[in-house]
Amino acid sequence: MSTTEILFFFLSALAVFCAVMVLVSKNPVHSILWLIMVFMAISGHYVLMNAQFLAIVNLIVYAGAIMVLFLFVIMLMNPNTETEPRKHIWMKFAGVISGGCFLLMLVSLTRQAVEMGGRNVMMSGGNIGLIKNLGKALFSDYVVPFEITSVLFLSAMVGAVVIGKK
Amino acid sequence: MIPVFLILIPLVAGLVSFFLKEAKTAKAWSLFASLVILAVAVTGIFFLHGANLFYDVPWLSEMGSRFSLLTDGMGKMLLLLTTISFPVIFIATYHNDYKNPGSFYGLMLLAQAGLIGVFVAGDALLFYFFWELALIPVYFLCSLWGGEKRIAVTFKFFIYTFIGSLLMLVGILYLYYQTPDHSFALQSFYNLKLSIGSERFIFWLFFIAFAIKMPVFPFHTWQPDAYEQSPTSVTMVMSGVMVKMGIFAAIRWLLPIFPNASLQFANIIIILSVTGMLYASLIAIRQDDIKRLIAYSSIAHIGLMCAAIFANNKTGMEGVMIQMFNHGVNVIGLWIVADTIEQRLGTRKFSELGGLAQKAPALAILLVVMSFANIALPLTNAFVGEFLMFNGLFRYNIWMAAAAGVSVILAAVYTLNMVQKVLYGNTVERTANATEISGNVKWILVVLVIIVIALGVYPQPMIDMTKDTVHAILYNR
Amino acid sequence: MNAIIVSALLGVVMMFSGIFTKNRSTYTAIAVAGLVLLLAANLLNTYGIYVLHIDTHSLLSFEQFGMFFNSIAIAATLIYVLLSGKAIEKMGVNVADHYALIFFVLCGVSILSSFNGLLMLFLGIEIMSIPLYILTGADKRNLKSNEASLKYFLMGAFSTGIMLMGITLIYGGTGSFTLGIDKSLSSGGLIPRTSFLEIAGMILLFVSMCFKVSAAPFHFWTPDVYDGAPGVFTSFMATIVKAAGFIAFIRLFDQHTLGLGVTWKLLLGFVIVATLLIGNITAVFQQSVKRMLAYSSIAQAGFMMFALYAGNDMAKEGILLYASAYCLATIGIFSVLIKMKDYTFDGFNGLAKTQPVLALATTICLLSLAGIPLTAGFFAKYYMLAAVVKTGSSLGLVVIAVLFAAVSVYYYFRVIQAMYFKEGEAEAEDVTTPYKIGLLLLAGFIILTGIFPSIILNWFYF
Amino acid sequence: MPIQYYIYFCLTLFSIGIVGVLTRRNAIVVFMCVELMLNAVNLLLVAFSKMHHQVGLGADGAASQAGIDGQLFVFFIMVVAAAEVSVGLAIIVMMYRNTHSVDINFLNRLKN
Amino acid sequence: MSKLVFLVPLFPLLGFLVNGLGRKSMSKSLVSVVGSGAILASFVVSLLLFFDVKANGGAVSTLFNFIDVDGFKIPFAFQVDQLSSLFLLIITGIGFLIHLYSSAYMHEEEPQHFGRYFAYLNLFVFSMLLLVMGANYVIMFIGWEGVGLCSYLLIGFWFKNNNYNYAARKAFVMNRIGDLGFLLAVFWLLFKLGTATYGEVFTAANLAKLSSFDITAITMLLFVGAMGKSAQIPLYTWLPDAMAGPTPVSALIHAATMVTAGIYMIARSNILYTMAPATQTLVAVIGLATAIFAATIALKQNDIKKVLAYSTVSQLGYMFLGLGVGAYTGAVFHVMTHAFFKALLFLGAGSVIHAMHHEQDIRKMGGLKKHMPVTHLTFLLACLAIAGIPPFSGFFSKDEILTASYGVSPLYYYIGVAGALMTAFYMFRLYTLTFLGKFRGTHEQEHHVHESRWQMTVPLIVLAILSVVGGLVGIPEVFAEHAHSLEHFLAPIFAESAKMAEHHHLEASQEYLMMGGSTLAIIIMIVFAVNRYKKYQATEAENAGVSKLLENKWYIDELYDAVIVNPLNALAGFFKNIIEKSGIDGLVNGVGRMVSYGSRQLRLLQSGQVGNYILIMVLAMVVFFLIWFNDNTIVQLFNKLF
C-alpha cells in the first residue's frame, strides 16, 4: 500500500468524519470548525492530485474567507442565546433515510457504469493543475466566462448593498 | 361574399351597440341591425347563387387554416332560422328593460355573429373559433342579466360546454395531422381515410362536445337550470338556435368524417337519445314551472333529432333538417309566451296561474296553437319533421320508434297539462286582473303561428332546400 | 452577444445613476431608454451586426431562436416597466439598484438564450438567480418578503448543488461540458446506455432545470416566493425569468428528447401530469389572486413542458408564442393586481363598475391565460398541443391536458365573476390615463395576436 | 487510484450535505451543508479532470491539456459560491434583523 | 266534377276562419248563418259528388305534394269514391242539422263564445272531411288527429270547469295512444311499400310484397288506432267522460261521425283485413266484448247522456263485430243508421236537458211526454230504431251484422243478440223514466218545461224520418233479390275482399227464424222495461251487488288509475327528484366538488417548511432514478393499461 493510498484513505476518512460532525454538533460554531476541517482534507486531496492552484484557492477562499464570513455572522447573532431546539425526530429520520436512498441510487448507478472500469485518476502527475496552465487557459479560451463572472459579482455586490442598507 | 356580411354586420353592430347608453336607441339599433341581417340573409339565400355564398381567403397559412365560409342547404336553413329568430326575439322582448342595455344588445349581436359563423364555417379551426365565440357572449349575458342563481348555473353550463369543445379541439388537431395536405378544410377532412381504431377514439371526442351542446341524455343537466336562470330572450337564443349548433355539427362534422364509427356506435347513441326522450318527458310531466317544462320538452325533442341523425337514412335526416328550423320557431314561440306571462304576472308556476283564457283570449289562442305545434299535431310544422324522423327511426329499428313514440303521448300529457293549468279553469288572485298581451308580442306570435301553419301545410320548399345536403352527407362517404 | 454586453453595461449605468439623481421617475425613464437601446442592439445582433467581435471559443452560440427570444424577453420587460414603473419606483429606497438588478437578470437571460455548453448554462442561471434572491427580498420591512427570499435562496442554492453534481457526472461520463452537440447524439441514435454517469448526470440536470421552471414536484418554492415577493417583481419573475428558464431547458435538451427514447418521455410525462395536476387543482381553492396566479404559473409551466415533450420545430415556435402570450397576459394582470388595495378575490368585487377599463383589460388577459380563442393564449396552447399531436403518439396526455385547461378556466373566471357579476367597491390606486391606454393597447395586442398569430410567428421566419 | 473510489467518496460527502440540509434547522448550518455539497462536487470534478487528463496524455503526448476544463470549472464554481455566500449571508442577516431567529422552521408565514 | 272536390272541405274551413276571427264583431245570428251555411254548402257539393260517383265511379284529385322525400312521396290528394261519398253525406248532412240545432241550443252563450263554438264545430267538420276524403293514410291521419283536436276543444268548451278540462285531456291522450298505433302502421307501409296511397297500396302487386306477418302487424296497429278513436276496449273510457261537452257536440262527434272513423278506416283498408284473419278475429272479439260490456254498464246509468254514451260504445262494438266477420257493408250500413238514430237520441236528450235547465239525471225527470210532444215522439222512434224493431232502420243494419256473424260462429250471434236485448232494455228504461210516469223534478222546472224552438225540432223531425226509413236502402236479400241497394253501391270498395272471403249463405228459413226470434225477444224485453220503470219513484233502494258494480262502470277508471296513471306519476317523480337531482346532476356536481376537495387537500402539501420541500425533491429524484432503471417494465405496464 503506497503512501498516496494511505493518504487518500486517511484524508477521505477524515473528511467524512468531519462532515458527519458538522451535522451532529449542536453548536453552529463547532459545525463551522468541523467544516473547515473538511475543506482542509479536501485541499489535501487536491494536493494529492497535484491540483496545486485549486488546493491553495480552496484553502484561501473557502477555509479562509467564506468560513470566516460564516463565523462572523454566527458571532453577530451570538448563537448561545438560542440553542437550536429539537427538530421532529421523524424529520431527521426521513432526512437520513432519503439521503441514504439518494446515495444508494447514485452509487448503484455508477457501479453499473462499466465504462468507468479500470479508469484511474492520475495521482501526483500531470501539469494541468499548475497555475501557469490554468492561467493560460483561463485568459485564452475561458476569458468570456471570466468576464461574465464580473457581472455576477456586480449583481452580488449590488444585492449585498441593497439588502445590507438600513 | 354574403356569409362575410352575415358575420361582419352583427359583429360591427354589436360593437357599436356597446357604446349606446340610451335604452331606446340600443333597442332600436339592434332591431334595425338584425332586420338588416335578415334582409341580407334572405337576399343571399333566395336570390343569389354560387360564388356569392362562398368565401375563401388565406388566414393562418402557416397552420394550414383558411378563412373559408360555405353555405349548403342546411347552412341556408339555419342561417334563415338565426336571422329570423333574432328580430323576433328583439321585438317580442321590446318592452323588457335591462340594466345597461347597450352591452346587452351588443352581446346578443355578438352571439348572433358567432352562431352564423358556426353555420357557415368551412374550416375546422374556424369552426372551433366561432363555436367558442358563440359561447362567450351567452355566458356573459346569462351571468349578468340572469336570475338569482345565475352565476353558478351559468358557470356550470360554460365549463361543461368548454370541456366538450376542448376535447373536440384535440380531435380536430388529430385529424389535421392525418390529412395528407395538412389542412383544416372541411373537404380534406371528408376525404380522410382513418383507421377504424382512431376513428373510434376521435369520434367520441367530437360526439361528447356535440352531445353536451344539444344536449343529449345524460349530458343535459346544465340545460334546465341554464334555461330557467338566464333572461328569457337569451334562453330563446340558446334553445331556439344554439342547441341546433350541436345537431348541425353532428351532421356536418361527425357523420361524414367518421362514417364507420357513427354506424358502429349508432345503437348506443340512439338508445341514449330515446332513453333521454322518455326520461325528459316523464320529468316534464311533474314540472310546475313553465320554463323548466319547456326545457325538458325541448330535451325530448332534441333527443329525437339526435336519434334520427344516427338512424342513418335519408328520411330521418330530412326530418332532422326541417325539424331544426321548426323546433327553433316553435320553442321560441313558447318562450315568448312564457316570458310575457312571467313579465305580467310575476310567476312561472302553474299552481299560481289559471283562467288566463278569460282574461287574455288572444294569448290563449296563440299559446294553444304553439302547444299543439309542440306536440306535433298535423298541419303544424313540427308534424312534418317528426313524421319524417320517426319514419327514419322506424327504418332503423321498430322498437326504438315505438319507444320514442311513447314520448309523443307523454308530450301530449304535459303540454296539455300546462295549457290547462295556465289558461283554463277559474282565475286565481294573480290572474284576476290580468290584461290582454301587448301588441308587439301578439303580432310577433301571429307571425310565428303563420310560419308554423304554413310550413305545416306546405313543407316541400324546406325539404327541397336541404335535399342536396342530405344526399351529400349520406352518400358521399 | 450584444444583448449580454449592453445589458451588463446598462446595469452598471443604472447603479451609478443612483448617485447622480434622486428623482425616481428619472430612473424609470433611463431604464426605458436603456431597454429600447437593448432591444435595438439585440435586433442588430439578429441581423448579424455586432457591437464588438469577441471570440467566445464556442462557449456561446447565437442562434436565431435564442436571439428572437431575447427580443421577446426585452420587449416584455419594456412593457413591464412601462406598465408597472410606478410601482417599481414605490418599492423601497434604492430604486436604481433594483433597475440595475433587473438589467443583470436580463444579462443572465440573454446568456441562457445563447449558452453553449454547461459552463455558460451554470453561469447564466446563477447570474439570473442571484439578483432575483435580492429582488424577492426587496421589501425589507415585510417579513413575508424576507421569508420568501430566504426560502428562495436556500432552495436555489440546493438546486445549484444538484445541478453541479449533474454537470460533474456528465463530465465524468463524456469528458466534455457540451451536451447539445454530443458525439453519441449527433447520429440521432440512442445514447449508448453504457455511459451511466452521463444518464445520472442528465437526470440531476433535468431535476434542477425543473426546479428553475417550477415544474412539479420541484415547484414548492414557487407559490411561497411569488406570494411573498413584492408584486412588481413577482410579475417579472413569473414571466420573463420563467420563460428564460424554459428556453434554457429546451436549448439544453431539444436534441436529447429524441435520443433518450421512451424513458425520457416517461419522466417528462410524469412531470407534466404532476405539474398540471398540482398547478391547476391547487389554484382552485386559493383565496388570494396573487397566490392563485402563482399556482396558475405552475400550471402554465406544465403546458410549456409540452414543448419539451414534443421536441420538434413546431414546439420551438410554440414555446416562443407561448412565452410571449403568457408574459403579456401575466404582466397585464399583475400590473392591475399591484394597483389593487386587496389582493383577495373579494378585492376584485365590482371592479367593472369602478374601473371598467381595468376590468376589461384584466378579463382579456385572463381569457388569454385560459386559452379562449381569439386571444393570444389560445394559439399558445394550440401550438403546444399541436406539437405533441404531431408526434402522433400520447394523445391521452393531450386529453388530460385539455381537461386540466378546463379546470384552469374555473379559477381564472372566478376573477371575472368577481369583477363583473359580484357587487362590491373594488378600489385601485393611482390609475392614470396613460396607464389605462397602455393597458388597453396591451389587451388589443393580445386580441390581435389571437386573430393573427403570424404577427409574432412571421418574425421568427424573418 | 481507481476513479470509483473518488466517485463513492464524493457522493458520500454530497449525500451527507443533503442529509444536513434536510435535518438541520439553523439556516446558516443548512447553507453550510450546501457548501459541503459544492465541495464534494469540486473534488469529483478535479478527479474526473485528472482521469480524462490521463487519457489525453495517453492519446497525444505530454502537451495535452485534456481535463483542464474540469479544473477551470471548479474555479468558476468557487467564484459563484463566493458570490452566493455574500448574498445568502446578507439575506440571513436581514432575516435575523427582523425576526431574531435563523430557524427555518419559523419560515411558515407563507404556506398552502 | 272532381274539380269541385276541394270545395267540400273548403267551406267549413272558411266558416272556421270567419267565425274564429270575427267572433267578437259578428252577431250571433250571423255567426250561426255562416256556420250552418258553410256546412250546407258542402252538403250540396257532397250531394253532387255522390251522384257523380254513383254515375261514374270514384276519382282521385291531387292538390299538391305534401311531402316528397326520396324515401316516399305523399301527395295532398282527395279520393272521392262510393265509401267516402257516403260518409261525406252523413257528415255534412247530419252536421248541418246539428249546426242548425246548435244555433238554438247554444243561444245563451256570450257572442264570442258562441262564435268560438261554431268555429270549432266547423273546424271539426273540416278535419272529419279530410279524414274521409284523404287519398292516403297520411291525409287520413291529419284528419284523424284534427278531429281529436276538435273533440278536445269542444269537450273542454266550458273551460271554467276543470272536470271538463280533465275529460278533454283524457280524450285527447287516449286518442293519442291509438294514434301512435296508426302512425306505426303507416310507417310500416311506407317502409315496405314506399307509399301510403290507397290506390297504390291495395294493388295486387304491392300487396304481394307484404308478408303475412307484415299485414297482420299493420292491421293490428291500425286497429289500435281504431280502438282509440272508436272507443273500443281498452281505450273506451274517454267517450263517456266526453259527455262533458255540449250535447250537440256529443251528437255530432261522439255519436254520428268521429267515433265511426275507426270503422271507416278499417272498411277503407278492408283488403288488408281480409288478408289477415288473425286480426279479423281480434276485431270481432274486441267488438263483441265492447258491445256487451258497454251495454251492461248502460243498464244502470242515471245520467241521460251517459246512457246514450255507453249505448254508443256498444253500438260501435257491433260495427266492429261486423267488420270482424267480414260484413263490411253491414258495418258501414250500421254506421249510417246509427248516425241517424243516435244523433236523434242525443238531440232529443239535448232538447230535454235544455228544457230542464241542464238537468241530466233521469231520476229527476219523467212525464215529459205531455210537455214536449215532438221530442217525445221522435225519441220514441229513435228508441225503436236502436232496439231493432222492424221496419225501423236499426233492425236492418244490426240484423245484417248478426246474420253475418252467425255465419262465422253461432256464439257471436247469440252473444250479439243478448247485447241487443240489453240495448232494448236500457233504451226503454231511459225512455220510460224520461217521458212516462209523473214528473219528479222541482216545481219551477216543471213550470219552465216547454217544447223547444223550431231550430231544434226541425232537425229532430228530419232525423226521425231518416231513422225510420233509413233502413230501406239495405233490405236483406232474403226479402227480395237485389233489394240491398247499399251493398251494390259499395260493391266496388269491397270487391276484392268479397272475392277472397268465402260466402256461407244461410237457409232463408233459418234466417227468418232468427229474425223473428230476436224481434220477439226484443219486444218482450221492451214491454218488461216499460212496466218495470213506469211506476218508478225517486225514492228507490240504493243499488247493491252487481247493479252497484254496473252503476260504477265496473270500476274500470279506478283500475286504470291504479295500474297505469299512478305508477307513471310515481316514476316521473322518482326521476325528477332522485335520478335527476341526486343521480346525474349529483354526478356532475360531484366532479366539481371532488376538484375543490382535492384542492383543499393538495394545498396542505405546501406546508411552508423548506425542509419538507427539499425532502420531497430528494424523494422525487430517487423516484426518477427508479423510473429510469425500471423503464421497460413501466412502459410495458402502460402498454397493458392502454
Coordinates of N, CA, C and O in Angstrom, one line a residue, chain B residues 222-268:
Chain B
W222 N -77.1 20.6 -17.4 CA -76.9 22.0 -17.3 C -78.1 22.8 -17.9 O -78.3 23.9 -17.5
Q223 N -78.8 22.1 -18.7 CA -79.7 22.8 -19.6 C -80.9 23.4 -18.8 O -81.2 24.6 -18.9
P224 N -81.7 22.6 -18.1 CA -82.9 23.2 -17.5 C -82.5 24.4 -16.5 O -83.2 25.4 -16.6
D225 N -81.5 24.2 -15.7 CA -81.1 25.3 -14.9 C -80.7 26.5 -15.7 O -81.2 27.6 -15.4
A226 N -79.9 26.3 -16.7 CA -79.5 27.5 -17.5 C -80.7 28.2 -18.1 O -80.8 29.4 -18.1
Y227 N -81.6 27.4 -18.7 CA -82.8 28.0 -19.3 C -83.6 28.7 -18.3 O -84.1 29.8 -18.5
E228 N -83.7 28.1 -17.1 CA -84.5 28.8 -16.1 C -83.9 30.1 -15.6 O -84.6 31.1 -15.4
Q229 N -82.6 30.1 -15.5 CA -81.9 31.2 -14.8 C -81.6 32.4 -15.8 O -81.6 33.5 -15.4
S230 N -81.4 32.0 -17.0 CA -81.0 33.1 -17.9 C -82.2 34.0 -18.3 O -83.3 33.5 -18.3
P231 N -82.0 35.2 -18.7 CA -83.1 36.1 -19.2 C -83.7 35.4 -20.4 O -83.0 34.8 -21.2
T232 N -85.0 35.6 -20.5 CA -85.8 34.8 -21.5 C -85.3 35.0 -22.9 O -85.2 34.1 -23.7
S233 N -84.9 36.2 -23.2 CA -84.5 36.5 -24.6 C -83.3 35.7 -24.9 O -83.1 35.2 -26.0
V234 N -82.4 35.5 -23.9 CA -81.2 34.7 -24.1 C -81.6 33.2 -24.2 O -81.1 32.5 -25.0
T235 N -82.5 32.8 -23.3 CA -83.0 31.5 -23.4 C -83.5 31.1 -24.8 O -83.3 30.1 -25.3
M236 N -84.2 32.1 -25.3 CA -84.7 31.9 -26.7 C -83.6 31.6 -27.6 O -83.6 30.7 -28.4
V237 N -82.5 32.4 -27.5 CA -81.4 32.2 -28.4 C -80.8 30.8 -28.1 O -80.6 30.0 -29.0
M238 N -80.6 30.5 -26.8 CA -80.0 29.2 -26.5 C -80.8 28.0 -27.1 O -80.3 27.2 -27.8
S239 N -82.1 28.0 -26.7 CA -82.9 26.8 -27.1 C -83.3 26.9 -28.5 O -83.6 25.9 -29.1
G240 N -83.5 28.1 -29.0 CA -84.0 28.2 -30.4 C -82.9 27.9 -31.4 O -83.1 27.2 -32.4
V241 N -81.7 28.5 -31.1 CA -80.7 28.5 -32.2 C -79.5 27.7 -31.7 O -79.0 26.8 -32.4
M242 N -79.1 27.9 -30.4 CA -77.8 27.4 -30.0 C -77.8 25.8 -30.0 O -76.8 25.2 -30.4
V243 N -78.9 25.2 -29.5 CA -78.8 23.8 -29.5 C -78.7 23.2 -30.9 O -78.2 22.1 -31.0
K244 N -79.1 24.0 -31.8 CA -79.0 23.5 -33.2 C -77.6 23.4 -33.6 O -77.2 22.6 -34.5
M245 N -76.7 24.2 -32.9 CA -75.3 24.0 -33.2 C -74.8 22.6 -33.1 O -74.2 22.0 -33.9
G246 N -75.3 22.0 -32.0 CA -74.8 20.6 -31.7 C -75.3 19.7 -32.8 O -74.6 18.9 -33.4
I247 N -76.6 19.8 -33.2 CA -77.2 18.9 -34.2 C -76.5 19.2 -35.5 O -76.0 18.3 -36.2
F248 N -76.4 20.4 -35.9 CA -75.7 20.8 -37.1 C -74.3 20.2 -37.2 O -74.0 19.6 -38.1
A249 N -73.6 20.4 -36.1 CA -72.2 20.0 -36.1 C -72.2 18.5 -36.2 O -71.4 17.9 -37.0
A250 N -73.1 17.8 -35.5 CA -73.1 16.3 -35.6 C -73.3 15.9 -37.1 O -72.7 14.9 -37.6
I251 N -74.1 16.7 -37.8 CA -74.4 16.3 -39.2 C -73.3 16.6 -40.1 O -72.8 15.8 -40.9
R252 N -72.7 17.8 -39.9 CA -71.7 18.2 -40.8 C -70.3 17.7 -40.4 O -69.5 17.4 -41.3
W253 N -70.0 17.7 -39.1 CA -68.6 17.4 -38.7 C -68.4 16.0 -38.2 O -67.3 15.6 -37.8
L254 N -69.5 15.3 -38.0 CA -69.4 13.9 -37.4 C -69.6 12.8 -38.4 O -68.7 12.0 -38.7
L255 N -70.8 12.8 -38.9 CA -71.2 11.6 -39.8 C -70.2 11.5 -40.9 O -69.7 10.4 -41.1
P256 N -70.0 12.5 -41.7 CA -69.2 12.2 -42.9 C -67.7 11.9 -42.6 O -67.1 11.2 -43.3
I257 N -67.2 12.4 -41.4 CA -65.8 12.2 -41.2 C -65.6 10.8 -40.5 O -64.6 10.2 -40.8
F258 N -66.5 10.4 -39.7 CA -66.4 9.1 -39.1 C -67.5 8.2 -39.5 O -68.3 7.7 -38.7
P259 N -67.6 7.8 -40.8 CA -68.7 7.0 -41.2 C -68.8 5.7 -40.5 O -69.9 5.3 -40.0
N260 N -67.7 5.0 -40.4 CA -67.8 3.7 -39.8 C -68.1 3.8 -38.3 O -69.0 3.1 -37.8
A261 N -67.4 4.7 -37.6 CA -67.7 4.8 -36.2 C -69.1 5.1 -35.9 O -69.8 4.6 -35.1
S262 N -69.6 6.1 -36.8 CA -71.0 6.5 -36.5 C -72.0 5.4 -36.8 O -73.1 5.3 -36.2
L263 N -71.6 4.5 -37.7 CA -72.5 3.4 -37.9 C -72.4 2.4 -36.7 O -73.4 1.9 -36.2
Q264 N -71.2 2.3 -36.3 CA -70.9 1.3 -35.2 C -71.6 1.7 -33.9 O -72.1 0.9 -33.2
F265 N -71.5 3.0 -33.6 CA -72.0 3.5 -32.3 C -73.4 3.9 -32.4 O -74.0 4.4 -31.4
A266 N -74.0 3.8 -33.6 CA -75.4 4.4 -33.7 C -76.3 3.8 -32.7 O -77.0 4.5 -32.0
N267 N -76.2 2.5 -32.4 CA -77.1 1.9 -31.5 C -77.0 2.5 -30.1 O -78.0 2.9 -29.5
I268 N -75.7 2.6 -29.7 CA -75.6 3.2 -28.3 C -76.2 4.6 -28.3 O -77.1 4.9 -27.4

